[in-house]
Amino acid sequence: LGHTRLAIVDVEHGQQPLQSPDGRYTLICNGEIYNHKDIRQALPDYPFQTESDSEVILALYQKHGPQAVSMLDGMFGFVLYDVQEDAILLARDPIGIKPLYYGWSEGTLYFGSEIKSLHHIVDELLEFPPGHYYTDGDLVQYFDLNDFLPSMTSYSTTPTIQDIRASLTQAVNKRLMSDVPLGVYLSGGLDSTIVAALVAQKKSDLHSFAVGVEGSEDLENARQAADMLGTIHHEYIYTAEEILEALPEIIYHLESFDPSLVRSAIPNYFLARMTRKYVTVVLTGEGADE
């Protein structure tokens, strides 16, 4: 098991792979488990060794087996190895926020969070399906989005502004879980500005980040939003020449040639490059239009 960690929770002690105290179970996890504190409280007898949010997966599995996956609230791709049974549990979060790929070669299962780590090894590269786990040779679906999302016609009353505000606030607040500096992407549009406004209620000295070409409306809108919210604002203006120069690296990391994905990845690349100088975690309104 190999893991390159982006340390967010328990920076000092949460190095992976994580092991159970008896050494039987080993875990690597890419992601964040938002309800890890609740899980810890529900398992007071487990001898936790770190404050890492990922370690709760080891504890839950020993009590509930593979059903532990459905008890996690978060975004994740993980594998848990049982050395005594020589068995693994491989799982991906309900809607596939975190990437996970797998494939077979000469009877051996390989997996990774990037295509480039597997494409030259496996006979056929497959995307691990969201809302599934793999164990004992079986791929099991534990979450179905169609079952989770009610039809709009099933509402007895239309959701109110207060309902939407409460839901968004809850969603944003649980993602503020971080032991490292946290900031926001801010385009000045509706989505990112709402997220930034909710974060600003909880975080003082909040850093916001915006990028664009010279004269971009987004840059001006982001400045106005940042001024209104009182954030410490940063911006970067890039040129067409810089885009062409960065494009090979963008596609290398994106692992897709889809035009719409590449187009949206360009500003995100320059955003991430600038943002990393100041913070480790960012929240964004990405995806709301879809």
Coordinates of C-alpha atoms in Angstrom, one line a residue:
L1 CA 0.0 0.0 0.0
G2 CA 1.4 3.4 -1.0
H3 CA 0.0 6.8 -0.1
T4 CA 1.1 10.4 -0.6
R5 CA -0.6 12.4 2.1
L6 CA -2.1 15.9 2.0
A7 CA -2.2 16.5 5.7
I8 CA -5.4 18.2 6.8
V9 CA -6.5 16.7 10.1
D10 CA -4.0 15.7 12.8
V11 CA -1.1 16.9 10.7
E12 CA 1.6 15.5 13.1
H13 CA 0.3 12.0 13.8
G14 CA -2.1 11.1 10.9
Q15 CA 0.6 9.8 8.5
Q16 CA -0.6 6.9 6.4
P17 CA -0.9 3.9 6.1
L18 CA -2.8 3.7 9.4
Q19 CA -2.8 0.5 11.4
S20 CA -5.0 -1.0 14.1
P21 CA -3.2 -1.4 17.4
D22 CA -2.8 -5.1 16.9
G23 CA -1.4 -4.7 13.4
R24 CA -4.1 -6.8 11.8
Y25 CA -5.7 -4.0 9.8
T26 CA -4.1 -1.5 7.6
L27 CA -5.8 1.5 5.9
I28 CA -5.0 4.1 3.2
C29 CA -7.6 6.7 2.6
N30 CA -7.9 9.7 0.2
G31 CA -10.5 12.1 1.4
E32 CA -12.2 13.5 4.5
I33 CA -14.7 11.8 6.9
Y34 CA -16.9 14.7 8.2
N35 CA -18.6 12.7 10.9
H36 CA -15.5 11.3 12.4
K37 CA -16.0 12.9 15.8
D38 CA -19.5 11.4 16.1
I39 CA -18.1 8.0 15.2
R40 CA -15.4 8.4 17.9
Q41 CA -18.0 9.2 20.5
A42 CA -20.0 6.1 19.5
L43 CA -17.0 3.9 19.9
P44 CA -15.6 4.9 23.3
D45 CA -13.8 1.6 23.9
Y46 CA -11.7 1.6 20.7
P47 CA -8.0 2.5 21.4
F48 CA -7.6 5.3 18.9
Q49 CA -4.0 6.2 18.3
T50 CA -4.4 9.5 16.4
E51 CA -6.9 12.3 15.8
S52 CA -7.0 11.5 12.1
D53 CA -10.5 11.5 10.6
S54 CA -9.5 8.5 8.5
E55 CA -8.7 6.3 11.5
V56 CA -12.4 5.9 12.4
I57 CA -12.7 3.6 9.3
L58 CA -10.5 1.1 11.0
A59 CA -12.6 1.2 14.2
L60 CA -16.0 1.0 12.4
Y61 CA -14.9 -1.9 10.2
Q62 CA -13.8 -4.0 13.2
K63 CA -17.3 -3.5 14.7
H64 CA -19.6 -3.6 11.6
G65 CA -17.6 -5.1 8.8
P66 CA -18.2 -3.8 5.2
Q67 CA -21.4 -2.2 6.3
A68 CA -19.2 0.4 8.0
V69 CA -18.9 2.1 4.6
S70 CA -22.5 3.3 4.6
M71 CA -22.0 4.9 8.0
L72 CA -19.4 7.3 6.7
D73 CA -20.3 10.9 5.9
G74 CA -17.6 12.2 3.6
M75 CA -15.7 12.0 0.4
F76 CA -13.3 9.1 0.1
G77 CA -11.5 6.4 -1.8
F78 CA -9.9 3.9 0.5
V79 CA -8.6 0.4 0.9
L80 CA -8.5 -1.6 4.1
Y81 CA -6.3 -4.7 4.3
D82 CA -6.9 -7.5 6.7
V83 CA -3.5 -9.3 7.0
Q84 CA -5.0 -12.3 9.0
E85 CA -7.6 -13.1 6.3
D86 CA -5.5 -11.7 3.4
A87 CA -8.6 -9.8 2.4
I88 CA -9.3 -6.2 1.3
L89 CA -12.2 -3.7 1.4
L90 CA -12.0 -1.2 -1.4
A91 CA -14.6 1.6 -1.3
R92 CA -15.6 4.9 -2.9
D93 CA -17.9 7.7 -1.6
P94 CA -21.6 7.8 -2.6
I95 CA -21.3 10.2 -5.6
G96 CA -17.7 9.7 -6.6
I97 CA -16.2 13.0 -5.4
K98 CA -12.8 11.3 -4.9
P99 CA -11.3 9.4 -7.9
L100 CA -10.6 5.7 -7.7
Y101 CA -9.6 3.3 -10.5
Y102 CA -8.8 -0.4 -10.7
G103 CA -8.0 -3.2 -13.0
W104 CA -6.6 -6.8 -13.2
S105 CA -3.4 -8.3 -14.5
E106 CA -2.6 -12.0 -14.3
G107 CA -5.1 -12.5 -11.5
T108 CA -3.9 -9.6 -9.4
L109 CA -6.1 -6.6 -8.5
Y110 CA -4.5 -3.2 -8.8
F111 CA -6.0 0.1 -7.7
G112 CA -5.1 3.7 -7.6
S113 CA -6.4 7.3 -7.4
E114 CA -4.9 8.2 -10.7
I115 CA -5.2 6.6 -14.2
K116 CA -1.5 7.2 -14.8
S117 CA -0.5 4.9 -11.9
L118 CA -2.3 1.9 -13.5
H119 CA -2.6 2.2 -17.3
H120 CA 0.6 0.5 -18.1
I121 CA 0.0 -2.4 -15.6
V122 CA -3.6 -3.6 -16.0
D123 CA -5.2 -5.4 -18.9
E124 CA -8.3 -3.1 -18.7
L125 CA -8.5 0.1 -16.7
L126 CA -11.9 0.6 -15.0
E127 CA -13.4 3.5 -13.0
F128 CA -14.4 2.2 -9.6
P129 CA -18.2 3.0 -9.4
P130 CA -19.4 5.6 -6.8
G131 CA -21.4 4.3 -3.9
H132 CA -19.9 0.8 -4.1
Y133 CA -17.4 -1.3 -2.1
Y134 CA -15.4 -4.4 -3.2
T135 CA -14.7 -7.3 -0.9
D136 CA -14.5 -11.1 -1.2
G137 CA -14.5 -10.9 -5.0
D138 CA -17.8 -9.0 -5.0
L139 CA -18.7 -5.4 -6.0
V140 CA -21.5 -4.3 -3.8
Q141 CA -23.6 -1.1 -4.2
Y142 CA -24.3 0.5 -0.8
F143 CA -25.8 3.8 -2.1
D144 CA -28.1 4.7 -5.0
L145 CA -28.6 8.4 -5.7
N146 CA -31.9 7.7 -7.3
D147 CA -33.2 6.3 -4.0
F148 CA -31.7 9.2 -2.1
L149 CA -33.1 12.1 -4.1
P150 CA -36.9 12.5 -3.7
S151 CA -39.0 13.7 -6.6
M152 CA -39.9 17.3 -6.4
T153 CA -43.5 16.4 -6.6
S154 CA -43.2 14.5 -3.3
Y155 CA -42.7 17.7 -1.3
S156 CA -45.9 18.6 0.5
T157 CA -44.7 22.2 0.5
T158 CA -42.0 23.9 -1.6
P159 CA -38.7 24.2 0.3
T160 CA -38.4 27.7 1.7
I161 CA -35.6 30.1 1.6
Q162 CA -34.9 29.3 5.3
D163 CA -34.7 25.5 4.4
I164 CA -32.2 26.2 1.6
R165 CA -30.1 28.5 3.9
A166 CA -30.1 25.9 6.6
S167 CA -29.1 23.2 4.2
L168 CA -26.3 25.2 2.6
T169 CA -25.0 26.4 6.0
Q170 CA -24.8 22.8 7.3
A171 CA -23.1 21.6 4.2
V172 CA -20.5 24.4 4.4
N173 CA -19.9 24.2 8.1
K174 CA -19.1 20.5 8.1
R175 CA -16.4 21.1 5.4
L176 CA -14.6 23.6 7.6
M177 CA -12.9 20.6 9.3
S178 CA -9.2 21.4 9.0
D179 CA -6.1 21.7 11.2
V180 CA -4.4 23.7 8.4
P181 CA -5.2 27.1 6.8
L182 CA -8.5 27.2 4.8
G183 CA -9.6 29.7 2.1
V184 CA -12.2 30.1 -0.6
Y185 CA -12.3 30.4 -4.4
L186 CA -14.3 33.5 -5.3
S187 CA -15.4 34.4 -8.8
G188 CA -18.0 36.9 -7.7
G189 CA -20.8 34.7 -9.1
L190 CA -23.7 33.5 -7.0
D191 CA -22.3 30.1 -6.1
S192 CA -18.9 31.0 -4.8
T193 CA -20.1 34.2 -3.2
I194 CA -22.7 32.3 -1.1
V195 CA -20.1 29.8 0.0
A196 CA -17.6 32.5 0.8
A197 CA -20.3 34.4 2.8
L198 CA -21.1 31.4 4.9
V199 CA -17.4 30.6 5.5
A200 CA -16.8 34.2 6.5
Q201 CA -19.3 33.9 9.3
K202 CA -17.2 31.2 10.9
K203 CA -13.6 32.1 9.9
S204 CA -11.9 35.4 10.6
D205 CA -9.0 36.6 8.4
L206 CA -10.4 34.5 5.5
H207 CA -8.3 34.4 2.3
S208 CA -10.2 34.5 -1.0
F209 CA -8.7 33.8 -4.5
A210 CA -9.7 34.8 -8.0
V211 CA -8.1 34.4 -11.5
G212 CA -8.9 35.6 -15.0
V213 CA -7.7 37.4 -18.1
E214 CA -7.1 41.1 -18.1
G215 CA -10.4 43.0 -18.0
S216 CA -12.4 39.9 -16.8
E217 CA -15.8 40.6 -15.3
D218 CA -15.2 37.8 -12.9
L219 CA -12.1 39.6 -11.4
E220 CA -14.1 42.8 -10.9
N221 CA -17.1 40.9 -9.4
A222 CA -14.7 39.0 -7.1
R223 CA -13.1 42.2 -5.9
Q224 CA -16.5 43.6 -5.0
A225 CA -17.6 40.4 -3.2
A226 CA -14.3 40.3 -1.3
D227 CA -14.7 43.9 -0.3
M228 CA -18.2 43.3 0.9
L229 CA -17.2 40.1 2.8
G230 CA -14.0 41.6 4.2
T231 CA -11.8 38.8 3.0
I232 CA -8.0 39.0 2.4
H233 CA -8.2 38.8 -1.4
H234 CA -5.7 37.5 -3.9
E235 CA -5.9 37.5 -7.7
Y236 CA -3.8 36.4 -10.6
I237 CA -4.2 37.6 -14.2
Y238 CA -3.0 35.0 -16.8
T239 CA -2.4 35.4 -20.5
A240 CA -3.3 33.2 -23.6
E241 CA 0.4 32.4 -23.8
E242 CA 0.5 31.0 -20.3
I243 CA -2.6 28.9 -21.0
L244 CA -0.9 27.3 -24.0
E245 CA 2.3 26.7 -22.0
A246 CA 0.4 25.1 -19.1
L247 CA -2.0 23.0 -21.2
P248 CA 0.1 19.8 -21.3
E249 CA 0.5 19.8 -17.5
I250 CA -3.2 20.6 -17.0
I251 CA -4.3 17.6 -19.1
Y252 CA -1.7 15.4 -17.5
H253 CA -3.2 16.1 -14.0
L254 CA -6.8 16.2 -15.2
E255 CA -6.5 12.9 -17.0
S256 CA -9.3 13.9 -19.5
F257 CA -9.5 15.3 -23.0
D258 CA -13.2 16.4 -22.5
P259 CA -13.3 20.0 -23.9
S260 CA -15.6 21.2 -21.1
L261 CA -13.5 19.7 -18.4
V262 CA -10.3 21.1 -19.9
R263 CA -11.8 24.5 -20.3
S264 CA -12.9 24.7 -16.6
A265 CA -9.6 23.1 -15.5
I266 CA -7.6 26.0 -16.9
P267 CA -8.6 28.7 -14.4
N268 CA -8.7 26.1 -11.6
Y269 CA -5.0 25.2 -12.4
F270 CA -3.9 28.8 -12.0
L271 CA -6.1 29.2 -8.9
A272 CA -4.6 26.2 -7.2
R273 CA -1.1 27.2 -8.1
M274 CA -1.6 30.6 -6.4
T275 CA -3.8 29.4 -3.5
R276 CA -1.2 26.8 -2.4
K277 CA 1.1 29.6 -1.4
Y278 CA -1.3 30.7 1.3
V279 CA -3.6 27.8 2.3
T280 CA -4.0 24.0 2.1
V281 CA -7.8 23.6 1.8
V282 CA -10.3 25.6 -0.3
L283 CA -14.0 25.7 -0.5
T284 CA -15.7 26.5 -3.8
G285 CA -19.1 26.9 -5.4
E286 CA -18.0 24.6 -8.3
G287 CA -20.8 22.4 -9.7
A288 CA -23.9 24.4 -8.7
D289 CA -24.8 25.3 -12.3
E290 CA -24.8 21.6 -13.2

